[in-house]
């Protein structure tokens, strides 16, 4: 059973009296540790640190999580819609020239000007300064009163065969914050609640329903990539009523060892880092490789091929181009995203600015970074949820590869 969005206090309401618009980002677990265990059990995580030299040439690698009804039930998951639509709003004009949102994107060495109407772009229009609660759409031309009803007004980058990259600074945006950029198959057929023709994979009443490719969302504690394709074929996971995969499949996210605001993580988010996402076809099937780098250190998160990711490519459609949306929202219940580092208590986002800079789209050359082998299994043991004898996934996943890994899996207990 899916619960309705919770009631929010006044502090969390949008800044103006408009009907909120962004649909639910994810489904929250009942018992946040159970949800964290599910995310960790499905993900392959860091094995070591990339040093950049042959003597210590190592990297952190994660695998895509394949979420399904069975795994949710096994871990006692009780989904609850956590709605971004109640905490962000589109820019509809009215600020004037100072908020035109001009943004330069480096496309194969050429600096092309596009626009995020309403956004605060700095550093000679190469960086976006984010503060909640707005979301912005990438447009071809400057529009002081944006028209989101026409597909030709948007710049829809064709990413397959290319690598998208940015520099990210979320050092001051911790628990409860969500800085994101993602793609949706806008515009919807009708203007919807927020008069912006918005749609996404959660398919809320009053909003459009369409494929949603979450390129990245996160804060200084975690980074997550999620695919919400729309195949209308989800009876196998108990949701024949769904047009789109609301939970997301596949999904990859970092662990605290991979990413966090401390020097003990492979990527130390107290400092800026580079985020790159490579799109390529292997035998006609889509594969997406996310690489985060900071100096000589690297985290690699491969995703695909999979049927759901192929659906995003063909009918989403990444093949034809989708609208890029980016924004910053906050919630006291962001634990579904950052609970491994932030715990299960109610969160309070700092609302401090975040920055995404040096936007690039580059034609691929050479092979993508490959995953490194994970650690060898520790004897004949297995990783179980909370106690031995029950809820013990197959040992082929990352948590089950070693006792050390199991201890990082949010409620994992190593059992011999």
Short mmCIF file of C-alpha atoms in Angstrom, two decimals:
data_model
loop_
_atom_site.label_atom_id
_atom_site.label_comp_id
_atom_site.label_asym_id
_atom_site.label_seq_id
_atom_site.Cartn_x
_atom_site.Cartn_y
_atom_site.Cartn_z
CA UNK A 1 0.00 0.00 0.00
CA UNK A 2 1.27 3.43 -0.88
CA UNK A 3 0.73 6.16 1.67
CA UNK A 4 -0.22 9.71 0.78
CA UNK A 5 2.35 12.48 1.09
CA UNK A 6 2.78 13.61 4.67
CA UNK A 7 1.58 16.96 5.97
CA UNK A 8 4.36 19.51 6.07
CA UNK A 9 4.88 22.28 8.55
CA UNK A 10 4.85 25.92 7.53
CA UNK A 11 8.65 26.13 7.42
CA UNK A 12 8.74 23.62 4.59
CA UNK A 13 6.11 25.23 2.36
CA UNK A 14 7.05 26.90 -0.95
CA UNK A 15 7.99 30.56 -0.67
CA UNK A 16 4.94 31.80 -2.55
CA UNK A 17 1.32 30.70 -2.63
CA UNK A 18 1.51 28.52 -5.73
CA UNK A 19 0.45 24.92 -6.08
CA UNK A 20 3.65 22.88 -5.71
CA UNK A 21 4.89 20.87 -8.64
CA UNK A 22 7.78 18.43 -8.48
CA UNK A 23 6.65 14.84 -8.05
CA UNK A 24 7.95 12.34 -5.54
CA UNK A 25 11.61 11.57 -5.73
CA UNK A 26 11.61 8.23 -4.06
CA UNK A 27 9.74 5.86 -1.80
CA UNK A 28 10.71 6.02 1.88
CA UNK A 29 11.23 2.86 3.87
CA UNK A 30 9.41 2.09 7.09
CA UNK A 31 12.27 1.68 9.45
CA UNK A 32 14.95 3.68 7.75
CA UNK A 33 17.68 1.16 8.48
CA UNK A 34 15.78 -1.47 6.51
CA UNK A 35 15.71 0.83 3.54
CA UNK A 36 19.38 1.55 3.89
CA UNK A 37 20.14 -2.13 4.01
CA UNK A 38 18.16 -2.62 0.80
CA UNK A 39 20.06 0.12 -0.95
CA UNK A 40 23.39 -1.22 0.21
CA UNK A 41 22.56 -4.85 -0.48
CA UNK A 42 21.79 -4.00 -4.10
CA UNK A 43 24.87 -1.87 -4.66
CA UNK A 44 28.46 -2.79 -5.23
CA UNK A 45 30.66 -0.36 -3.41
CA UNK A 46 34.21 0.86 -3.02
CA UNK A 47 37.03 -1.64 -2.95
CA UNK A 48 39.91 0.78 -2.71
CA UNK A 49 41.15 4.25 -3.63
CA UNK A 50 42.43 5.33 -7.03
CA UNK A 51 45.86 6.84 -6.55
CA UNK A 52 46.80 7.59 -10.14
CA UNK A 53 50.04 5.60 -10.05
CA UNK A 54 50.71 2.01 -11.12
CA UNK A 55 52.00 1.17 -7.67
CA UNK A 56 48.62 1.95 -6.11
CA UNK A 57 46.24 2.04 -9.05
CA UNK A 58 42.90 1.36 -7.39
CA UNK A 59 39.37 2.75 -7.54
CA UNK A 60 36.01 2.68 -5.78
CA UNK A 61 33.31 0.96 -7.79
CA UNK A 62 29.56 0.49 -7.26
CA UNK A 63 27.01 -1.61 -9.12
CA UNK A 64 23.41 -0.82 -10.06
CA UNK A 65 20.68 -1.83 -7.63
CA UNK A 66 17.80 -3.74 -9.16
CA UNK A 67 14.83 -2.88 -6.93
CA UNK A 68 11.84 -5.18 -6.88
CA UNK A 69 8.76 -5.96 -4.82
CA UNK A 70 10.27 -9.09 -3.30
CA UNK A 71 13.33 -7.35 -1.94
CA UNK A 72 11.19 -4.55 -0.52
CA UNK A 73 8.92 -7.01 1.25
CA UNK A 74 11.83 -9.06 2.57
CA UNK A 75 13.29 -6.05 4.31
CA UNK A 76 9.95 -4.85 5.66
CA UNK A 77 9.75 -1.85 3.38
CA UNK A 78 6.53 0.20 3.59
CA UNK A 79 6.70 2.71 0.73
CA UNK A 80 5.55 6.26 1.34
CA UNK A 81 5.53 8.98 -1.28
CA UNK A 82 7.96 11.75 -0.39
CA UNK A 83 7.03 14.65 -2.56
CA UNK A 84 9.44 17.07 -4.16
CA UNK A 85 6.37 18.72 -5.70
CA UNK A 86 5.49 20.18 -2.30
CA UNK A 87 8.92 21.67 -1.81
CA UNK A 88 9.91 23.18 -5.14
CA UNK A 89 8.29 25.39 -7.72
CA UNK A 90 9.06 26.50 -11.28
CA UNK A 91 10.25 29.95 -12.20
CA UNK A 92 7.44 31.67 -14.08
CA UNK A 93 9.05 35.06 -14.61
CA UNK A 94 9.00 38.42 -12.89
CA UNK A 95 12.54 38.91 -11.61
CA UNK A 96 13.94 40.92 -14.52
CA UNK A 97 17.22 40.89 -16.41
CA UNK A 98 19.33 40.07 -13.37
CA UNK A 99 17.81 36.61 -13.25
CA UNK A 100 18.05 35.66 -16.89
CA UNK A 101 19.99 32.49 -16.07
CA UNK A 102 22.46 32.56 -18.94
CA UNK A 103 24.70 29.48 -18.79
CA UNK A 104 27.66 28.54 -20.96
CA UNK A 105 28.02 24.84 -21.73
CA UNK A 106 31.26 23.60 -23.25
CA UNK A 107 30.26 21.27 -26.07
CA UNK A 108 33.31 19.62 -27.61
CA UNK A 109 35.39 22.72 -26.93
CA UNK A 110 32.83 25.30 -28.06
CA UNK A 111 31.21 27.51 -25.40
CA UNK A 112 27.51 27.64 -26.27
CA UNK A 113 25.07 29.88 -24.41
CA UNK A 114 21.80 28.46 -23.06
CA UNK A 115 19.45 29.65 -20.33
CA UNK A 116 18.02 28.49 -17.02
CA UNK A 117 15.37 31.21 -16.58
CA UNK A 118 15.36 32.47 -13.00
CA UNK A 119 18.61 30.80 -11.99
CA UNK A 120 21.49 32.68 -10.39
CA UNK A 121 24.45 32.09 -12.71
CA UNK A 122 27.86 33.37 -11.59
CA UNK A 123 31.54 33.26 -12.59
CA UNK A 124 30.92 34.67 -16.07
CA UNK A 125 27.88 32.46 -16.55
CA UNK A 126 29.80 29.19 -16.07
CA UNK A 127 28.39 28.27 -12.64
CA UNK A 128 24.91 27.95 -11.15
CA UNK A 129 24.40 29.04 -7.55
CA UNK A 130 21.63 26.94 -5.98
CA UNK A 131 19.33 27.90 -3.12
CA UNK A 132 15.92 26.36 -2.43
CA UNK A 133 13.13 26.05 -3.49
CA UNK A 134 13.11 26.72 -7.26
CA UNK A 135 13.63 24.28 -10.11
CA UNK A 136 14.84 25.45 -13.51
CA UNK A 137 14.54 24.19 -17.08
CA UNK A 138 17.31 24.43 -19.69
CA UNK A 139 16.11 26.62 -22.57
CA UNK A 140 17.51 27.61 -25.94
CA UNK A 141 16.80 31.34 -25.55
CA UNK A 142 16.47 33.92 -22.80
CA UNK A 143 12.86 34.24 -21.63
CA UNK A 144 11.95 36.70 -18.90
CA UNK A 145 8.49 35.13 -19.00
CA UNK A 146 9.31 31.52 -19.92
CA UNK A 147 7.02 29.52 -22.18
CA UNK A 148 7.27 25.88 -21.11
CA UNK A 149 4.44 24.70 -23.38
CA UNK A 150 6.51 24.26 -26.55
CA UNK A 151 9.09 21.51 -26.97
CA UNK A 152 11.13 23.65 -29.35
CA UNK A 153 11.85 26.18 -26.59
CA UNK A 154 13.90 23.69 -24.57
CA UNK A 155 17.46 22.66 -25.23
CA UNK A 156 17.38 18.87 -25.18
CA UNK A 157 20.96 17.57 -25.27
CA UNK A 158 21.56 14.26 -27.03
CA UNK A 159 23.75 12.44 -24.53
CA UNK A 160 24.16 8.93 -25.98
CA UNK A 161 27.70 8.62 -27.30
CA UNK A 162 28.79 11.52 -25.11
CA UNK A 163 29.91 12.36 -21.58
CA UNK A 164 28.18 14.99 -19.47
CA UNK A 165 30.35 16.52 -16.74
CA UNK A 166 30.20 19.25 -14.10
CA UNK A 167 32.11 20.34 -11.03
CA UNK A 168 29.99 20.11 -7.87
CA UNK A 169 30.33 21.93 -4.55
CA UNK A 170 27.79 20.72 -1.97
CA UNK A 171 30.14 21.22 0.97
CA UNK A 172 27.63 23.30 2.95
CA UNK A 173 24.50 21.35 1.97
CA UNK A 174 24.23 18.33 4.24
CA UNK A 175 21.46 16.21 5.74
CA UNK A 176 17.98 17.07 4.54
CA UNK A 177 19.19 18.91 1.41
CA UNK A 178 18.75 17.69 -2.17
CA UNK A 179 20.63 19.31 -5.07
CA UNK A 180 19.75 17.64 -8.34
CA UNK A 181 19.80 17.60 -12.11
CA UNK A 182 17.64 15.21 -14.09
CA UNK A 183 15.80 14.78 -17.38
CA UNK A 184 12.10 14.39 -18.13
CA UNK A 185 10.11 13.97 -21.33
CA UNK A 186 8.49 17.43 -21.19
CA UNK A 187 6.36 19.25 -22.04
CA UNK A 188 3.24 17.49 -20.83
CA UNK A 189 0.03 17.77 -22.83
CA UNK A 190 -1.55 20.14 -20.29
CA UNK A 191 -0.16 22.93 -18.12
CA UNK A 192 -0.78 21.11 -14.82
CA UNK A 193 -0.96 22.51 -11.30
CA UNK A 194 2.04 24.79 -11.64
CA UNK A 195 1.35 26.11 -15.16
CA UNK A 196 4.70 24.77 -16.39
CA UNK A 197 3.67 21.63 -18.36
CA UNK A 198 5.78 19.54 -16.01
CA UNK A 199 5.76 15.74 -15.94
CA UNK A 200 7.80 12.98 -14.36
CA UNK A 201 7.81 9.31 -13.43
CA UNK A 202 5.67 9.61 -10.28
CA UNK A 203 2.52 10.47 -12.25
CA UNK A 204 0.74 12.48 -9.57
CA UNK A 205 -2.79 13.75 -10.13
CA UNK A 206 -2.71 17.21 -11.65
CA UNK A 207 0.73 16.68 -13.16
CA UNK A 208 1.92 15.03 -16.35
CA UNK A 209 3.21 11.46 -16.41
CA UNK A 210 6.42 10.76 -18.35
CA UNK A 211 9.82 9.12 -18.18
CA UNK A 212 12.26 10.57 -15.66
CA UNK A 213 16.02 10.05 -15.74
CA UNK A 214 17.58 11.20 -12.46
CA UNK A 215 21.13 11.93 -13.56
CA UNK A 216 22.07 12.90 -10.03
CA UNK A 217 20.61 13.99 -6.72
CA UNK A 218 22.37 14.33 -3.42
CA UNK A 219 24.12 16.44 -0.84
CA UNK A 220 27.42 16.35 1.03
CA UNK A 221 26.56 12.89 2.41
CA UNK A 222 25.49 10.92 -0.66
CA UNK A 223 25.04 10.94 -4.44
CA UNK A 224 22.36 8.87 -6.20
CA UNK A 225 21.40 8.09 -9.82
CA UNK A 226 17.98 6.58 -10.61
CA UNK A 227 16.12 5.47 -13.74
CA UNK A 228 12.31 5.90 -13.87
CA UNK A 229 11.25 4.47 -17.23
CA UNK A 230 7.61 4.11 -18.33
CA UNK A 231 6.87 0.69 -19.82
CA UNK A 232 3.32 0.32 -18.39
CA UNK A 233 4.42 -3.21 -17.47
CA UNK A 234 4.96 -3.45 -13.73
CA UNK A 235 2.60 -6.27 -12.80
CA UNK A 236 5.64 -8.41 -12.02
CA UNK A 237 6.41 -6.20 -9.02
CA UNK A 238 2.78 -5.96 -7.94
CA UNK A 239 1.97 -2.65 -9.60
CA UNK A 240 0.08 -3.26 -12.82
CA UNK A 241 -1.50 0.18 -12.26
CA UNK A 242 1.84 1.98 -12.71
CA UNK A 243 2.66 3.65 -16.01
CA UNK A 244 6.23 4.35 -14.85
CA UNK A 245 8.58 2.67 -12.40
CA UNK A 246 8.02 4.92 -9.38
CA UNK A 247 10.68 3.24 -7.25
CA UNK A 248 13.30 3.40 -9.96
CA UNK A 249 15.24 0.63 -11.66
CA UNK A 250 18.18 0.49 -11.93
CA UNK A 251 19.55 2.72 -9.20
CA UNK A 252 23.07 3.35 -7.96
CA UNK A 253 24.20 5.36 -4.97
CA UNK A 254 27.34 5.96 -2.97
CA UNK A 255 28.11 4.58 0.47
CA UNK A 256 29.76 6.48 3.30
CA UNK A 257 33.10 4.91 2.42
CA UNK A 258 32.84 6.14 -1.14
CA UNK A 259 31.54 9.64 -0.53
CA UNK A 260 31.15 11.98 2.44
CA UNK A 261 32.21 15.27 3.95
CA UNK A 262 35.39 13.95 5.53
CA UNK A 263 38.87 12.90 4.47
CA UNK A 264 38.08 9.26 5.25
CA UNK A 265 35.80 8.96 2.21
CA UNK A 266 37.22 8.34 -1.25
CA UNK A 267 35.54 11.55 -2.43
CA UNK A 268 35.69 14.22 0.28
CA UNK A 269 32.63 16.38 -0.36
CA UNK A 270 33.87 19.12 1.95
CA UNK A 271 35.76 20.09 -1.21
CA UNK A 272 34.56 20.40 -4.84
CA UNK A 273 34.65 17.27 -7.01
CA UNK A 274 34.11 16.43 -10.66
CA UNK A 275 31.01 14.46 -11.68
CA UNK A 276 30.98 12.86 -15.13
CA UNK A 277 28.37 10.61 -16.72
CA UNK A 278 29.24 8.62 -19.83
CA UNK A 279 26.48 7.31 -22.13
CA UNK A 280 27.25 4.55 -24.63
CA UNK A 281 25.65 1.65 -26.46
CA UNK A 282 26.92 -1.91 -26.07
CA UNK A 283 25.32 -4.23 -28.60
CA UNK A 284 22.52 -1.71 -29.06
CA UNK A 285 21.83 -1.52 -25.32
CA UNK A 286 22.39 1.54 -23.16
CA UNK A 287 25.09 1.62 -20.52
CA UNK A 288 25.70 4.62 -18.25
CA UNK A 289 28.90 5.00 -16.26
CA UNK A 290 29.13 7.68 -13.58
CA UNK A 291 32.63 8.74 -12.53
CA UNK A 292 33.34 11.04 -9.59
CA UNK A 293 36.91 12.32 -9.33
CA UNK A 294 38.82 14.47 -6.88
CA UNK A 295 42.52 14.81 -7.51
CA UNK A 296 43.84 11.28 -7.99
CA UNK A 297 40.86 9.61 -6.31
CA UNK A 298 37.95 8.14 -8.21
CA UNK A 299 34.58 6.46 -7.65
CA UNK A 300 32.95 4.59 -10.55
CA UNK A 301 29.25 3.67 -10.57
CA UNK A 302 28.26 1.55 -13.61
CA UNK A 303 24.62 1.10 -14.61
CA UNK A 304 23.14 -1.23 -17.19
CA UNK A 305 22.50 -2.73 -19.57
CA UNK A 306 18.97 -3.54 -18.35
CA UNK A 307 15.49 -3.66 -19.86
CA UNK A 308 14.34 -0.61 -17.91
CA UNK A 309 17.38 1.41 -18.94
CA UNK A 310 16.82 0.37 -22.56
CA UNK A 311 13.24 1.64 -22.22
CA UNK A 312 14.58 5.02 -21.07
CA UNK A 313 16.81 5.13 -24.14
CA UNK A 314 14.15 4.17 -26.67
CA UNK A 315 10.85 5.49 -25.32
CA UNK A 316 12.01 7.91 -22.57
CA UNK A 317 13.55 9.13 -24.67
CA UNK A 318 17.25 9.74 -24.25
CA UNK A 319 17.59 8.80 -27.91
CA UNK A 320 15.53 11.82 -29.01
CA UNK A 321 16.53 14.18 -26.20
CA UNK A 322 14.82 15.15 -22.94
CA UNK A 323 14.39 18.35 -20.95
CA UNK A 324 17.08 19.00 -18.34
CA UNK A 325 15.67 20.12 -14.98
CA UNK A 326 17.81 21.22 -12.04
CA UNK A 327 17.05 22.52 -8.58
CA UNK A 328 17.44 22.41 -4.80
CA UNK A 329 14.83 21.24 -2.32
CA UNK A 330 14.75 20.40 1.37
CA UNK A 331 12.87 17.98 3.60
CA UNK A 332 12.92 16.75 7.16
CA UNK A 333 12.45 13.19 5.93
CA UNK A 334 15.26 12.97 3.36
CA UNK A 335 16.49 9.85 5.18
CA UNK A 336 15.61 7.66 2.17
CA UNK A 337 18.48 9.41 0.41
CA UNK A 338 21.06 10.17 3.12
CA UNK A 339 20.02 8.03 6.10
CA UNK A 340 23.17 5.91 6.07
CA UNK A 341 25.15 8.99 7.10
CA UNK A 342 22.39 11.09 8.70
CA UNK A 343 20.39 8.46 10.59
CA UNK A 344 16.63 8.19 10.96
CA UNK A 345 15.85 11.32 13.00
CA UNK A 346 14.11 14.28 11.42
CA UNK A 347 16.57 16.34 9.39
CA UNK A 348 17.07 20.08 8.97
CA UNK A 349 18.74 21.26 5.79
CA UNK A 350 21.10 24.18 6.23
CA UNK A 351 19.71 25.78 3.04
CA UNK A 352 23.27 26.98 2.38
CA UNK A 353 24.15 27.58 -1.26
CA UNK A 354 25.50 24.84 -3.49
CA UNK A 355 27.30 25.29 -6.80
CA UNK A 356 27.44 23.33 -10.05
CA UNK A 357 30.07 24.68 -12.44
CA UNK A 358 31.96 24.07 -15.69
CA UNK A 359 29.18 22.30 -17.57
CA UNK A 360 30.50 20.14 -20.41
CA UNK A 361 29.18 17.71 -23.02
CA UNK A 362 31.97 15.88 -24.81
CA UNK A 363 31.95 13.20 -27.52
CA UNK A 364 33.25 9.93 -26.10
CA UNK A 365 36.72 8.67 -26.91
CA UNK A 366 38.39 5.56 -25.56
CA UNK A 367 36.83 2.99 -23.22
CA UNK A 368 34.89 3.86 -20.08
CA UNK A 369 36.56 3.14 -16.72
CA UNK A 370 35.86 -0.46 -15.80
CA UNK A 371 34.83 -1.79 -12.41
CA UNK A 372 37.57 -3.13 -10.20
CA UNK A 373 37.11 -6.55 -8.56
CA UNK A 374 35.48 -6.40 -5.15
CA UNK A 375 37.04 -7.89 -2.02
CA UNK A 376 37.21 -11.65 -1.68
CA UNK A 377 34.49 -13.29 0.44
CA UNK A 378 35.36 -13.82 4.10
CA UNK A 379 35.23 -17.59 4.40
CA UNK A 380 31.81 -19.22 4.06
CA UNK A 381 29.85 -16.55 5.95
CA UNK A 382 26.99 -14.44 4.72
CA UNK A 383 25.54 -11.01 5.42
CA UNK A 384 22.08 -11.06 7.02
CA UNK A 385 19.67 -8.31 8.00
CA UNK A 386 19.92 -7.68 11.78
CA UNK A 387 20.17 -11.35 12.82
CA UNK A 388 21.37 -14.68 11.51
CA UNK A 389 19.00 -17.19 10.02
CA UNK A 390 16.70 -14.82 8.15
CA UNK A 391 16.87 -12.23 5.37
CA UNK A 392 20.26 -13.31 4.08
CA UNK A 393 20.67 -12.29 0.42
CA UNK A 394 22.88 -14.19 -1.96
CA UNK A 395 26.57 -13.72 -1.23
CA UNK A 396 27.24 -12.43 -4.75
CA UNK A 397 26.20 -8.90 -3.80
CA UNK A 398 28.66 -6.41 -2.34
CA UNK A 399 27.48 -6.69 1.26
CA UNK A 400 27.92 -10.46 1.21
CA UNK A 401 31.46 -10.37 -0.14
CA UNK A 402 33.13 -9.81 3.22
CA UNK A 403 32.49 -9.22 6.91
CA UNK A 404 33.92 -5.72 6.51
CA UNK A 405 31.47 -4.89 3.73
CA UNK A 406 28.56 -6.33 5.69
CA UNK A 407 29.32 -4.01 8.59
CA UNK A 408 28.78 -1.02 6.30
CA UNK A 409 25.38 -2.17 5.09
CA UNK A 410 23.05 -0.47 7.58
CA UNK A 411 21.91 -3.27 9.88
CA UNK A 412 23.98 -6.05 8.33
CA UNK A 413 25.15 -8.89 10.58
CA UNK A 414 27.86 -11.30 9.47
CA UNK A 415 26.83 -14.92 10.01
CA UNK A 416 29.00 -18.04 9.64
#
